[in-house]
CSV table of C-alpha atoms and ligand atoms in Angstrom, one decimal:
chain,number,residue,atom,x,y,z
O,1,UNK,CA,165.9,-1.3,-154.9
O,2,UNK,CA,168.0,-2.9,-152.2
O,3,UNK,CA,170.8,-5.3,-153.1
O,4,UNK,CA,170.6,-8.7,-151.4
O,5,UNK,CA,173.7,-8.9,-149.3
O,6,UNK,CA,173.2,-11.7,-146.9
O,7,UNK,CA,174.9,-13.3,-144.0
O,8,UNK,CA,176.6,-16.7,-144.6
O,9,UNK,CA,173.9,-19.2,-143.9
O,10,UNK,CA,173.5,-23.0,-144.3
O,11,UNK,CA,172.2,-22.5,-147.8
O,12,UNK,CA,174.7,-23.6,-150.5
O,13,UNK,CA,176.5,-20.9,-152.2
O,14,UNK,CA,178.3,-20.8,-155.6
O,15,UNK,CA,181.9,-19.4,-155.3
O,16,UNK,CA,182.8,-16.3,-157.3
O,17,UNK,CA,186.5,-16.1,-158.3
O,18,UNK,CA,187.4,-12.5,-159.0
O,19,UNK,CA,190.5,-12.0,-161.1
O,20,UNK,CA,192.4,-9.2,-162.7
O,21,UNK,CA,193.8,-9.9,-166.1
O,22,UNK,CA,197.2,-10.4,-164.5
O,23,UNK,CA,195.8,-12.9,-161.9
O,24,UNK,CA,194.1,-15.0,-164.6
O,25,UNK,CA,197.4,-16.8,-165.5
O,26,UNK,CA,198.1,-17.7,-161.9
O,27,UNK,CA,194.6,-19.1,-161.5
O,28,UNK,CA,195.0,-21.2,-164.7
O,29,UNK,CA,198.3,-22.6,-163.3
O,30,UNK,CA,196.5,-24.0,-160.3
O,31,UNK,CA,193.1,-24.9,-161.7
O,32,UNK,CA,191.7,-28.2,-163.0
O,33,UNK,CA,192.6,-29.0,-166.7
O,34,UNK,CA,188.9,-29.2,-167.7
O,35,UNK,CA,188.2,-25.8,-166.2
O,36,UNK,CA,191.1,-24.2,-167.8
O,37,UNK,CA,190.1,-25.7,-171.2
O,38,UNK,CA,186.6,-24.3,-170.7
O,39,UNK,CA,187.8,-20.8,-169.7
O,40,UNK,CA,190.0,-20.8,-172.8
O,41,UNK,CA,187.3,-22.1,-175.1
O,42,UNK,CA,184.9,-19.4,-173.9
O,43,UNK,CA,187.7,-16.9,-174.5
O,44,UNK,CA,187.4,-15.4,-171.0
O,45,UNK,CA,190.1,-12.8,-170.7
O,46,UNK,CA,189.4,-11.1,-167.4
O,47,UNK,CA,188.0,-7.9,-168.9
O,48,UNK,CA,186.2,-5.8,-166.3
O,49,UNK,CA,182.8,-7.2,-165.6
O,50,UNK,CA,183.3,-10.3,-167.8
O,51,UNK,CA,181.7,-13.4,-166.5
O,52,UNK,CA,182.5,-17.1,-167.1
O,53,UNK,CA,180.3,-19.8,-165.7
O,54,UNK,CA,182.2,-23.0,-164.9
O,55,UNK,CA,180.0,-26.1,-165.1
O,56,UNK,CA,180.1,-29.2,-163.1
O,57,UNK,CA,180.3,-32.5,-165.0
O,58,UNK,CA,176.5,-32.9,-164.2
O,59,UNK,CA,175.7,-29.6,-165.9
O,60,UNK,CA,175.4,-27.7,-162.6
O,61,UNK,CA,177.2,-24.5,-161.7
O,62,UNK,CA,180.6,-25.2,-160.2
O,63,UNK,CA,181.9,-21.6,-159.9
O,64,UNK,CA,181.9,-18.2,-161.5
O,65,UNK,CA,184.9,-16.3,-162.8
O,66,UNK,CA,184.5,-12.5,-162.6
O,67,UNK,CA,187.0,-10.3,-164.6
O,68,UNK,CA,188.3,-7.3,-162.8
O,69,UNK,CA,190.2,-5.8,-165.8
O,70,UNK,CA,193.5,-4.1,-165.1
O,71,UNK,CA,193.1,-3.2,-161.4
O,72,UNK,CA,190.7,-3.8,-158.6
O,73,UNK,CA,187.6,-1.5,-158.5
O,74,UNK,CA,184.0,-1.8,-157.3
O,75,UNK,CA,182.2,-1.8,-160.7
O,76,UNK,CA,182.7,-5.4,-162.0
O,77,UNK,CA,180.9,-6.5,-158.9
O,78,UNK,CA,177.8,-4.5,-160.1
O,79,UNK,CA,177.8,-6.8,-163.2
O,80,UNK,CA,176.9,-9.8,-161.0
O,81,UNK,CA,173.4,-8.5,-160.5
O,82,UNK,CA,172.3,-8.9,-164.1
O,83,UNK,CA,174.8,-11.4,-165.3
O,84,UNK,CA,174.3,-14.4,-163.1
O,85,UNK,CA,171.5,-16.9,-162.8
O,86,UNK,CA,169.2,-16.6,-159.7
O,87,UNK,CA,170.9,-17.9,-156.6
O,88,UNK,CA,173.3,-17.3,-153.7
O,89,UNK,CA,177.0,-16.6,-154.3
O,90,UNK,CA,180.0,-15.9,-152.2
O,91,UNK,CA,183.3,-14.4,-153.3
O,92,UNK,CA,186.0,-17.0,-152.7
O,93,UNK,CA,189.0,-14.9,-153.7
O,94,UNK,CA,191.1,-13.6,-150.8
O,95,UNK,CA,190.3,-9.8,-150.6
O,96,UNK,CA,191.9,-7.1,-148.5
O,97,UNK,CA,189.3,-5.4,-146.2
O,98,UNK,CA,189.1,-2.3,-148.4
O,99,UNK,CA,188.6,-4.5,-151.5
O,100,UNK,CA,185.9,-6.5,-149.7
O,101,UNK,CA,184.1,-3.3,-148.9
O,102,UNK,CA,184.4,-2.0,-152.4
O,103,UNK,CA,183.2,-5.3,-153.9
O,104,UNK,CA,180.1,-5.1,-151.7
O,105,UNK,CA,179.6,-1.4,-152.6
O,106,UNK,CA,179.7,-2.2,-156.3
O,107,UNK,CA,177.3,-5.1,-155.8
O,108,UNK,CA,175.0,-2.8,-153.8
O,109,UNK,CA,175.0,0.0,-156.3
O,110,UNK,CA,174.4,-2.5,-159.1
O,111,UNK,CA,171.0,-3.2,-157.7
O,112,UNK,CA,169.9,0.4,-158.0
O,113,UNK,CA,166.8,1.0,-160.2
O,114,UNK,CA,164.6,4.1,-160.3
O,115,UNK,CA,161.3,2.3,-160.0
O,116,UNK,CA,159.0,5.0,-158.8
O,117,UNK,CA,157.1,5.1,-162.1
O,118,UNK,CA,157.9,1.8,-163.7
O,119,UNK,CA,157.9,-1.6,-162.0
O,120,UNK,CA,161.2,-3.4,-161.8
O,121,UNK,CA,162.0,-7.0,-161.1
O,122,UNK,CA,163.4,-7.4,-157.6
O,123,UNK,CA,167.1,-8.6,-157.6
O,124,UNK,CA,167.5,-12.3,-157.7
O,125,UNK,CA,171.2,-12.6,-157.1
O,126,UNK,CA,172.2,-12.9,-153.5
O,127,UNK,CA,175.8,-12.2,-152.4
O,128,UNK,CA,177.2,-13.3,-149.0
O,129,UNK,CA,178.9,-10.3,-147.4
O,130,UNK,CA,182.5,-10.6,-148.4
O,131,UNK,CA,184.6,-11.3,-145.3
O,132,UNK,CA,186.4,-8.3,-144.0
O,133,UNK,CA,183.9,-5.8,-145.5
O,134,UNK,CA,182.9,-2.8,-143.4
O,135,UNK,CA,179.2,-3.3,-143.6
O,136,UNK,CA,178.2,0.0,-142.1
O,137,UNK,CA,180.5,1.9,-144.5
O,138,UNK,CA,179.0,0.0,-147.5
O,139,UNK,CA,175.3,0.5,-146.4
O,140,UNK,CA,176.0,4.2,-145.5
O,141,UNK,CA,177.4,5.0,-148.9
O,142,UNK,CA,174.8,2.9,-150.9
O,143,UNK,CA,172.0,4.6,-149.0
O,144,UNK,CA,173.5,8.1,-149.5
O,145,UNK,CA,174.2,7.6,-153.2
O,146,UNK,CA,170.8,6.0,-153.9
O,147,UNK,CA,169.0,8.8,-152.1
O,148,UNK,CA,170.8,11.4,-154.3
O,149,UNK,CA,170.0,9.4,-157.4
O,150,UNK,CA,166.3,9.1,-156.5
O,151,UNK,CA,166.0,12.8,-155.9
O,152,UNK,CA,167.7,13.7,-159.2
O,153,UNK,CA,165.6,11.1,-161.2
O,154,UNK,CA,162.3,12.3,-159.8
O,155,UNK,CA,160.8,14.7,-162.4
O,156,UNK,CA,160.2,18.4,-161.4
O,157,UNK,CA,156.5,17.7,-161.4
O,158,UNK,CA,157.0,15.6,-158.2
O,159,UNK,CA,160.2,17.3,-156.9
O,160,UNK,CA,159.8,21.0,-156.6
O,161,UNK,CA,161.2,23.2,-153.8
O,162,UNK,CA,158.5,21.9,-151.4
O,163,UNK,CA,159.5,18.2,-151.9
O,164,UNK,CA,163.2,19.0,-151.9
O,165,UNK,CA,162.8,20.8,-148.5
O,166,UNK,CA,160.7,17.9,-147.3
O,167,UNK,CA,163.5,15.4,-148.2
O,168,UNK,CA,165.9,17.4,-146.1
O,169,UNK,CA,163.5,17.5,-143.2
O,170,UNK,CA,162.9,13.8,-143.5
O,171,UNK,CA,166.6,13.0,-143.4
O,172,UNK,CA,167.2,15.5,-140.7
O,173,UNK,CA,164.5,14.1,-138.5
O,174,UNK,CA,165.8,10.5,-138.9
O,175,UNK,CA,169.3,11.6,-137.8
O,176,UNK,CA,168.2,13.9,-134.9
O,177,UNK,CA,169.1,17.2,-136.7
O,178,UNK,CA,167.2,20.4,-136.5
O,179,UNK,CA,165.9,21.8,-139.8
O,180,UNK,CA,164.4,25.2,-140.4
O,181,UNK,CA,163.0,26.6,-143.7
O,182,UNK,CA,162.7,30.2,-144.7
O,183,UNK,CA,160.1,30.5,-147.4
O,184,UNK,CA,158.6,33.0,-149.9
O,185,UNK,CA,158.4,36.6,-148.8
O,186,UNK,CA,160.2,35.6,-145.5
O,187,UNK,CA,163.3,35.4,-147.7
O,188,UNK,CA,163.1,39.1,-148.3
O,189,UNK,CA,162.5,39.9,-144.6
O,190,UNK,CA,165.3,37.7,-143.5
O,191,UNK,CA,167.6,39.1,-146.3
O,192,UNK,CA,168.0,36.3,-148.8
O,193,UNK,CA,167.2,38.5,-151.8
O,194,UNK,CA,168.9,36.5,-154.5
O,195,UNK,CA,167.2,33.2,-153.6
O,196,UNK,CA,163.9,35.1,-153.7
O,197,UNK,CA,164.5,36.8,-157.0
O,198,UNK,CA,165.4,33.6,-158.8
O,199,UNK,CA,162.6,31.6,-157.4
O,200,UNK,CA,159.7,34.0,-157.1
O,201,UNK,CA,158.2,33.3,-160.5
O,202,UNK,CA,157.5,29.6,-159.8
O,203,UNK,CA,154.3,28.1,-158.6
O,204,UNK,CA,156.1,26.7,-155.5
O,205,UNK,CA,157.7,29.5,-153.5
O,206,UNK,CA,161.5,29.6,-153.2
O,207,UNK,CA,163.0,28.6,-149.9
O,208,UNK,CA,166.2,28.2,-148.0
O,209,UNK,CA,166.6,25.0,-146.0
O,210,UNK,CA,169.0,25.0,-143.1
O,211,UNK,CA,169.9,21.8,-141.3
O,212,UNK,CA,172.1,21.7,-138.2
O,213,UNK,CA,173.4,18.6,-136.5
O,214,UNK,CA,176.1,17.6,-134.1
O,215,UNK,CA,177.8,19.1,-131.0
O,216,UNK,CA,178.4,22.8,-131.1
O,217,UNK,CA,181.9,22.3,-129.7
O,218,UNK,CA,183.0,20.1,-132.7
O,219,UNK,CA,184.7,21.6,-135.7
O,220,UNK,CA,182.2,23.3,-138.1
O,221,UNK,CA,181.6,21.7,-141.5
O,222,UNK,CA,179.1,23.4,-143.8
O,223,UNK,CA,177.8,21.8,-147.0
O,224,UNK,CA,175.8,23.8,-149.6
O,225,UNK,CA,174.0,22.4,-152.6
O,226,UNK,CA,172.4,24.1,-155.6
O,227,UNK,CA,168.7,23.2,-155.5
O,228,UNK,CA,167.2,24.4,-158.8
O,229,UNK,CA,164.4,21.9,-159.1
O,230,UNK,CA,163.9,22.9,-162.7
O,231,UNK,CA,166.0,25.3,-164.8
O,232,UNK,CA,164.0,26.6,-167.7
O,233,UNK,CA,166.6,29.3,-168.1
O,234,UNK,CA,164.1,31.9,-167.0
O,235,UNK,CA,163.4,34.7,-169.5
O,236,UNK,CA,166.7,34.0,-171.3
O,237,UNK,CA,165.0,30.7,-172.0
O,238,UNK,CA,167.0,27.6,-172.8
O,239,UNK,CA,166.4,25.9,-176.1
O,240,UNK,CA,164.6,22.5,-175.9
O,241,UNK,CA,167.8,20.4,-176.0
O,242,UNK,CA,169.4,22.4,-173.2
O,243,UNK,CA,166.3,22.3,-171.1
O,244,UNK,CA,165.5,18.6,-171.5
O,245,UNK,CA,167.5,17.3,-168.5
O,246,UNK,CA,167.1,20.3,-166.2
O,247,UNK,CA,165.1,18.3,-163.6
O,248,UNK,CA,168.7,17.4,-162.6
O,249,UNK,CA,169.6,21.0,-161.7
O,250,UNK,CA,169.0,20.2,-158.0
O,251,UNK,CA,171.8,17.5,-158.4
O,252,UNK,CA,174.1,19.6,-156.2
O,253,UNK,CA,171.5,19.7,-153.4
O,254,UNK,CA,170.9,15.9,-153.8
O,255,UNK,CA,174.6,15.2,-153.5
O,256,UNK,CA,174.9,17.6,-150.6
O,257,UNK,CA,172.0,15.9,-148.8
O,258,UNK,CA,173.4,12.4,-149.5
O,259,UNK,CA,176.8,13.5,-148.1
O,260,UNK,CA,175.2,15.1,-145.1
O,261,UNK,CA,173.2,11.9,-144.5
O,262,UNK,CA,176.5,9.8,-144.6
O,263,UNK,CA,178.2,12.2,-142.2
O,264,UNK,CA,175.4,12.0,-139.7
O,265,UNK,CA,175.1,8.2,-140.1
O,266,UNK,CA,178.8,7.9,-139.4
O,267,UNK,CA,178.4,10.2,-136.4
O,268,UNK,CA,181.5,12.1,-137.6
O,269,UNK,CA,182.5,14.5,-134.7
O,270,UNK,CA,181.7,17.7,-136.6
O,271,UNK,CA,179.1,20.4,-136.2
O,272,UNK,CA,177.3,20.0,-139.5
O,273,UNK,CA,175.3,22.6,-141.3
O,274,UNK,CA,173.6,21.9,-144.6
O,275,UNK,CA,172.3,24.9,-146.6
O,276,UNK,CA,170.0,24.2,-149.6
O,277,UNK,CA,168.5,27.1,-151.5
O,278,UNK,CA,165.6,25.4,-153.2
O,279,UNK,CA,163.9,27.1,-156.2
O,280,UNK,CA,162.5,26.7,-159.6
O,281,UNK,CA,163.9,29.0,-162.3
O,282,UNK,CA,160.6,29.6,-164.0
O,283,UNK,CA,159.0,32.1,-166.4
O,284,UNK,CA,156.1,34.3,-165.4
O,285,UNK,CA,155.1,37.9,-165.3
O,286,UNK,CA,157.0,38.4,-162.1
O,287,UNK,CA,160.2,36.7,-163.2
O,288,UNK,CA,163.5,38.5,-162.8
O,289,UNK,CA,164.8,40.1,-166.0
O,290,UNK,CA,168.1,40.3,-167.9
O,291,UNK,CA,169.8,43.4,-166.7
O,292,UNK,CA,167.9,43.6,-163.4
O,293,UNK,CA,170.2,44.5,-160.6
O,294,UNK,CA,169.7,42.2,-157.6
O,295,UNK,CA,170.8,42.8,-154.1
O,296,UNK,CA,172.4,39.9,-152.2
O,297,UNK,CA,172.7,38.9,-148.6
O,298,UNK,CA,176.3,40.2,-148.6
O,299,UNK,CA,175.1,43.6,-149.9
O,300,UNK,CA,176.9,43.3,-153.2
O,301,UNK,CA,174.8,44.4,-156.1
O,302,UNK,CA,174.6,41.9,-159.1
O,303,UNK,CA,173.7,42.8,-162.6
O,304,UNK,CA,171.9,39.9,-164.3
O,305,UNK,CA,173.6,39.3,-167.7
O,306,UNK,CA,171.5,36.2,-168.2
O,307,UNK,CA,168.7,34.7,-166.1
O,308,UNK,CA,170.1,31.3,-166.9
O,309,UNK,CA,173.1,31.9,-164.7
O,310,UNK,CA,170.7,31.5,-161.7
O,311,UNK,CA,172.7,28.9,-159.7
O,312,UNK,CA,175.5,31.2,-158.7
O,313,UNK,CA,172.8,33.8,-157.6
O,314,UNK,CA,171.1,31.5,-155.2
O,315,UNK,CA,174.4,30.1,-154.0
O,316,UNK,CA,175.7,33.6,-153.3
O,317,UNK,CA,173.2,34.1,-150.5
O,318,UNK,CA,173.7,30.6,-149.1
O,319,UNK,CA,177.5,30.7,-149.2
O,320,UNK,CA,177.6,34.1,-147.6
O,321,UNK,CA,175.4,32.9,-144.8
O,322,UNK,CA,177.5,29.8,-144.4
O,323,UNK,CA,180.7,31.9,-144.2
O,324,UNK,CA,179.4,34.1,-141.4
O,325,UNK,CA,179.9,31.3,-138.9
O,326,UNK,CA,183.5,30.9,-140.1
O,327,UNK,CA,183.4,27.1,-140.5
O,328,UNK,CA,186.5,25.0,-140.6
O,329,UNK,CA,185.5,24.0,-144.1
O,330,UNK,CA,182.7,24.9,-146.5
O,331,UNK,CA,181.9,22.6,-149.5
O,332,UNK,CA,179.4,23.3,-152.2
O,333,UNK,CA,178.1,21.1,-155.0
O,334,UNK,CA,176.3,22.5,-158.0
O,335,UNK,CA,175.3,21.7,-161.6
O,336,UNK,CA,176.6,25.1,-162.3
O,337,UNK,CA,178.0,25.4,-165.8
O,338,UNK,CA,177.9,23.7,-169.2
O,339,UNK,CA,181.5,25.0,-169.5
O,340,UNK,CA,182.7,22.6,-166.8
O,341,UNK,CA,181.3,19.7,-168.9
O,342,UNK,CA,183.1,21.1,-172.0
O,343,UNK,CA,186.3,21.2,-170.1
O,344,UNK,CA,186.3,17.8,-168.5
O,345,UNK,CA,183.3,16.0,-170.0
O,346,UNK,CA,180.3,14.7,-168.0
O,347,UNK,CA,182.1,12.2,-165.8
O,348,UNK,CA,184.8,14.1,-164.1
O,349,UNK,CA,183.5,16.7,-161.6
O,350,UNK,CA,185.4,20.0,-161.6
O,351,UNK,CA,186.8,21.1,-158.2
O,352,UNK,CA,187.9,24.5,-157.2
O,353,UNK,CA,189.4,25.5,-153.8
O,354,UNK,CA,190.9,28.5,-152.2
O,355,UNK,CA,193.1,26.2,-150.1
O,356,UNK,CA,195.8,24.2,-151.8
O,357,UNK,CA,196.3,21.7,-149.0
O,358,UNK,CA,192.6,20.8,-148.9
O,359,UNK,CA,192.5,20.4,-152.7
O,360,UNK,CA,195.5,18.2,-152.7
O,361,UNK,CA,194.1,16.0,-150.0
O,362,UNK,CA,190.8,15.8,-151.9
O,363,UNK,CA,192.7,14.6,-154.9
O,364,UNK,CA,194.3,11.8,-153.0
O,365,UNK,CA,191.0,10.9,-151.5
O,366,UNK,CA,189.7,10.8,-155.0
O,367,UNK,CA,192.3,8.3,-156.1
O,368,UNK,CA,191.8,6.2,-152.9
O,369,UNK,CA,188.0,6.1,-153.6
O,370,UNK,CA,188.7,5.4,-157.3
O,371,UNK,CA,186.3,8.2,-158.1
O,372,UNK,CA,187.6,10.9,-160.4
O,373,UNK,CA,187.6,14.6,-159.6
O,374,UNK,CA,189.9,17.2,-161.1
O,375,UNK,CA,191.0,20.7,-160.0
O,376,UNK,CA,190.7,23.9,-162.1
O,377,UNK,CA,192.3,27.1,-160.9
O,378,UNK,CA,190.5,30.2,-159.4
O,379,UNK,CA,192.5,32.2,-161.9
O,380,UNK,CA,192.2,35.7,-160.4
O,381,UNK,CA,192.9,37.7,-163.6
O,382,UNK,CA,189.6,36.4,-165.0
O,383,UNK,CA,187.8,38.2,-162.3
O,384,UNK,CA,187.8,41.3,-164.5
O,385,UNK,CA,185.3,39.5,-166.9
O,386,UNK,CA,182.7,39.8,-164.1
O,387,UNK,CA,183.0,43.6,-163.9
O,388,UNK,CA,179.7,45.4,-164.6
O,389,UNK,CA,179.2,49.0,-165.5
O,390,UNK,CA,176.1,49.4,-163.3
O,391,UNK,CA,176.6,47.0,-160.4
O,392,UNK,CA,179.3,45.6,-158.2
O,393,UNK,CA,179.5,42.4,-160.2
O,394,UNK,CA,177.8,40.7,-163.1
O,395,UNK,CA,176.5,37.1,-163.0
O,396,UNK,CA,177.7,36.3,-166.5
O,397,UNK,CA,180.6,38.5,-167.5
O,398,UNK,CA,182.0,39.4,-170.8
O,399,UNK,CA,184.1,36.5,-171.9
O,400,UNK,CA,182.8,33.5,-173.8
O,401,UNK,CA,185.7,31.4,-172.4
O,402,UNK,CA,186.5,29.9,-169.1
O,403,UNK,CA,182.9,29.8,-167.9
O,404,UNK,CA,183.4,27.3,-165.1
O,405,UNK,CA,186.2,29.4,-163.7
O,406,UNK,CA,184.3,32.7,-163.9
O,407,UNK,CA,181.4,31.0,-162.2
O,408,UNK,CA,183.6,29.8,-159.4
O,409,UNK,CA,185.2,33.3,-159.1
O,410,UNK,CA,181.7,34.7,-158.7
O,411,UNK,CA,181.0,32.3,-155.9
O,412,UNK,CA,184.4,33.0,-154.3
O,413,UNK,CA,183.3,36.7,-153.9
O,414,UNK,CA,180.7,35.5,-151.3
O,415,UNK,CA,182.8,33.0,-149.5
O,416,UNK,CA,185.2,35.6,-148.1
O,417,UNK,CA,188.2,34.0,-146.3
O,418,UNK,CA,186.6,30.7,-145.3
O,419,UNK,CA,188.4,27.5,-146.5
O,420,UNK,CA,186.1,26.4,-149.3
O,421,UNK,CA,185.7,23.8,-152.0
O,422,UNK,CA,183.4,24.1,-154.9
O,423,UNK,CA,182.3,21.2,-157.1
O,424,UNK,CA,180.8,21.8,-160.5
O,425,UNK,CA,179.2,18.5,-161.3
O,426,UNK,CA,177.0,16.9,-164.0
O,427,UNK,CA,175.1,14.8,-161.4
O,428,UNK,CA,173.8,12.6,-164.3
O,429,UNK,CA,175.0,9.5,-166.2
O,430,UNK,CA,174.3,9.9,-169.9
O,431,UNK,CA,174.6,6.1,-170.5
O,432,UNK,CA,174.6,2.8,-168.6
O,433,UNK,CA,177.8,1.5,-167.1
O,434,UNK,CA,177.9,-1.2,-164.5
O,435,UNK,CA,176.7,0.2,-161.2
O,436,UNK,CA,176.1,3.5,-162.8
O,437,UNK,CA,172.8,3.4,-164.7
O,438,UNK,CA,171.8,6.4,-166.9
O,439,UNK,CA,170.2,9.0,-164.8
O,440,UNK,CA,171.0,10.8,-161.6
O,441,UNK,CA,174.4,10.3,-160.0
O,442,UNK,CA,176.0,11.4,-156.8
O,443,UNK,CA,179.2,12.4,-158.4
O,444,UNK,CA,182.1,13.2,-156.0
O,445,UNK,CA,180.2,12.0,-153.0
O,446,UNK,CA,182.4,8.9,-152.2
O,447,UNK,CA,185.7,10.8,-152.6
O,448,UNK,CA,184.5,13.7,-150.5
O,449,UNK,CA,183.1,11.4,-147.8
O,450,UNK,CA,186.5,9.6,-147.8
O,451,UNK,CA,188.2,12.9,-147.3
O,452,UNK,CA,185.9,14.0,-144.5
O,453,UNK,CA,186.1,10.8,-142.6
O,454,UNK,CA,189.9,10.9,-142.8
O,455,UNK,CA,190.1,14.5,-141.7
O,456,UNK,CA,187.4,14.7,-139.1
O,457,UNK,CA,187.0,11.0,-138.1
O,458,UNK,CA,187.5,10.1,-134.5
P,1,LIG,N1,172.2,24.4,-164.9
P,1,LIG,C1,172.9,25.1,-165.9
P,1,LIG,C2,174.3,24.5,-166.2
P,1,LIG,C3,174.3,23.1,-166.8
P,1,LIG,C4,173.9,22.9,-168.1
P,1,LIG,C5,174.9,22.1,-166.1
P,1,LIG,C6,174.0,21.7,-168.6
P,1,LIG,C7,175.0,20.9,-166.6
P,1,LIG,C8,174.6,20.6,-167.9
P,1,LIG,C9,173.2,26.5,-165.4
P,1,LIG,O1,172.2,27.1,-164.6
P,1,LIG,C10,173.3,27.4,-166.6
P,1,LIG,O2,172.3,27.5,-167.3
P,1,LIG,N2,174.5,27.9,-166.9
P,1,LIG,C11,174.7,28.7,-168.0
P,1,LIG,C12,175.5,29.9,-167.6
P,1,LIG,C13,175.6,31.0,-168.6
P,1,LIG,C14,174.2,31.6,-168.9
P,1,LIG,C15,176.6,32.0,-168.1
P,1,LIG,C16,175.6,27.8,-169.0
P,1,LIG,O3,176.4,27.1,-168.5
P,1,LIG,O4,175.4,28.0,-170.2
P,2,LIG,MN1,170.6,28.0,-165.7
P,3,LIG,ZN1,171.0,25.9,-163.5
């Protein structure tokens, strides 16, 4: 569902006055007595997303106060979508250009509804583009985030490896990229044995989707996303509660595709490669087994401690392939471990990197974007927990602790020396917050996009 951001037209607009708690007192000092009395009577305190409708003496709508809480952020502007009567509004507060963009972004994301299977009312609140807003930045990020949300929200019945690959092809075609797909038994011939092993038991064949875009002379940026369209756990089957949300196990792929779409839309001067291993971790007579020893693209043998640690297996082949080109930077997104959620909860993506300078810049991009990410260490001594008696490495390891770290160390083995960042994300909102409805979420996308445009932008 698209937000109604409109150009200023002749049609009358109602002013929106956005105020942090601290700015509320200043506003009161300059406002009409009757308005101040009304605001106090309605106990408006400037809480984030709080609205106060100021009437005219005839009972019309004079203006709207919008609380911003302690500091400026996009989310209160999402509350305008549902909180205001039908009509056209314009923010009358003086905003810095970044704030104007963030306000429009919040408003835009506030209109998102997953309406593929259930009709939703079209948005009735129109907002005039705040002056100074970077419209293409706003539309680019809203489109990228909504694409990722739609993909995650679509149930596995309608979003298997076939449809996930088709989504990459669709976005690639629209942006003038080339997309190739290696599918089914071809994966064995072309040496992607882990992608094949994990995905071969499903009705839809596993595949590796490979998108390339941009001038070959530009710095190489490779983005990889875990595309497990449904994770039953395989033969080490998940209990019902753990399996319930596993349509979202392609969330990493959805975020990677959304980010790639934004990079291409912005025409960042990079040579982009997007690698998506797309599989379903299903159960059937030909499913891979616990204690199977898989081969990988790199040649490393992997003993399967648990078929539910499938994400790192498919990523091992994709990351190794990505590394062979020696990109300037490789970034992966994956709903990789429950342990990352135990460590930081569902709303703070865990970041790992083998380069401190890149990690630090990503953390500052995260605070600029007002989108949380947090770094955990690639603590090398834990590498011993991945030792296997029968193969070069185990996909689960022997420790019950530090699961997000051991998973990241497993991936690192296939990345070799390439500068690399790994995001272990939830990709799902468990409840409703303004602009972030329950369901699929493109976690870390805005922060990483901000970092990339700063680093590679012309
Ligand atoms: N997709 C899951 C991880 C997951 C679970 C992410 C819940 C977000 C929420 C992944 O494939 C998985 O099952 N990981 C196992 C690994 C274990 C078997 C070593 C896990 O985290 O329990
Ligand atoms: Mn799993
Ligand atoms: Zn999984």
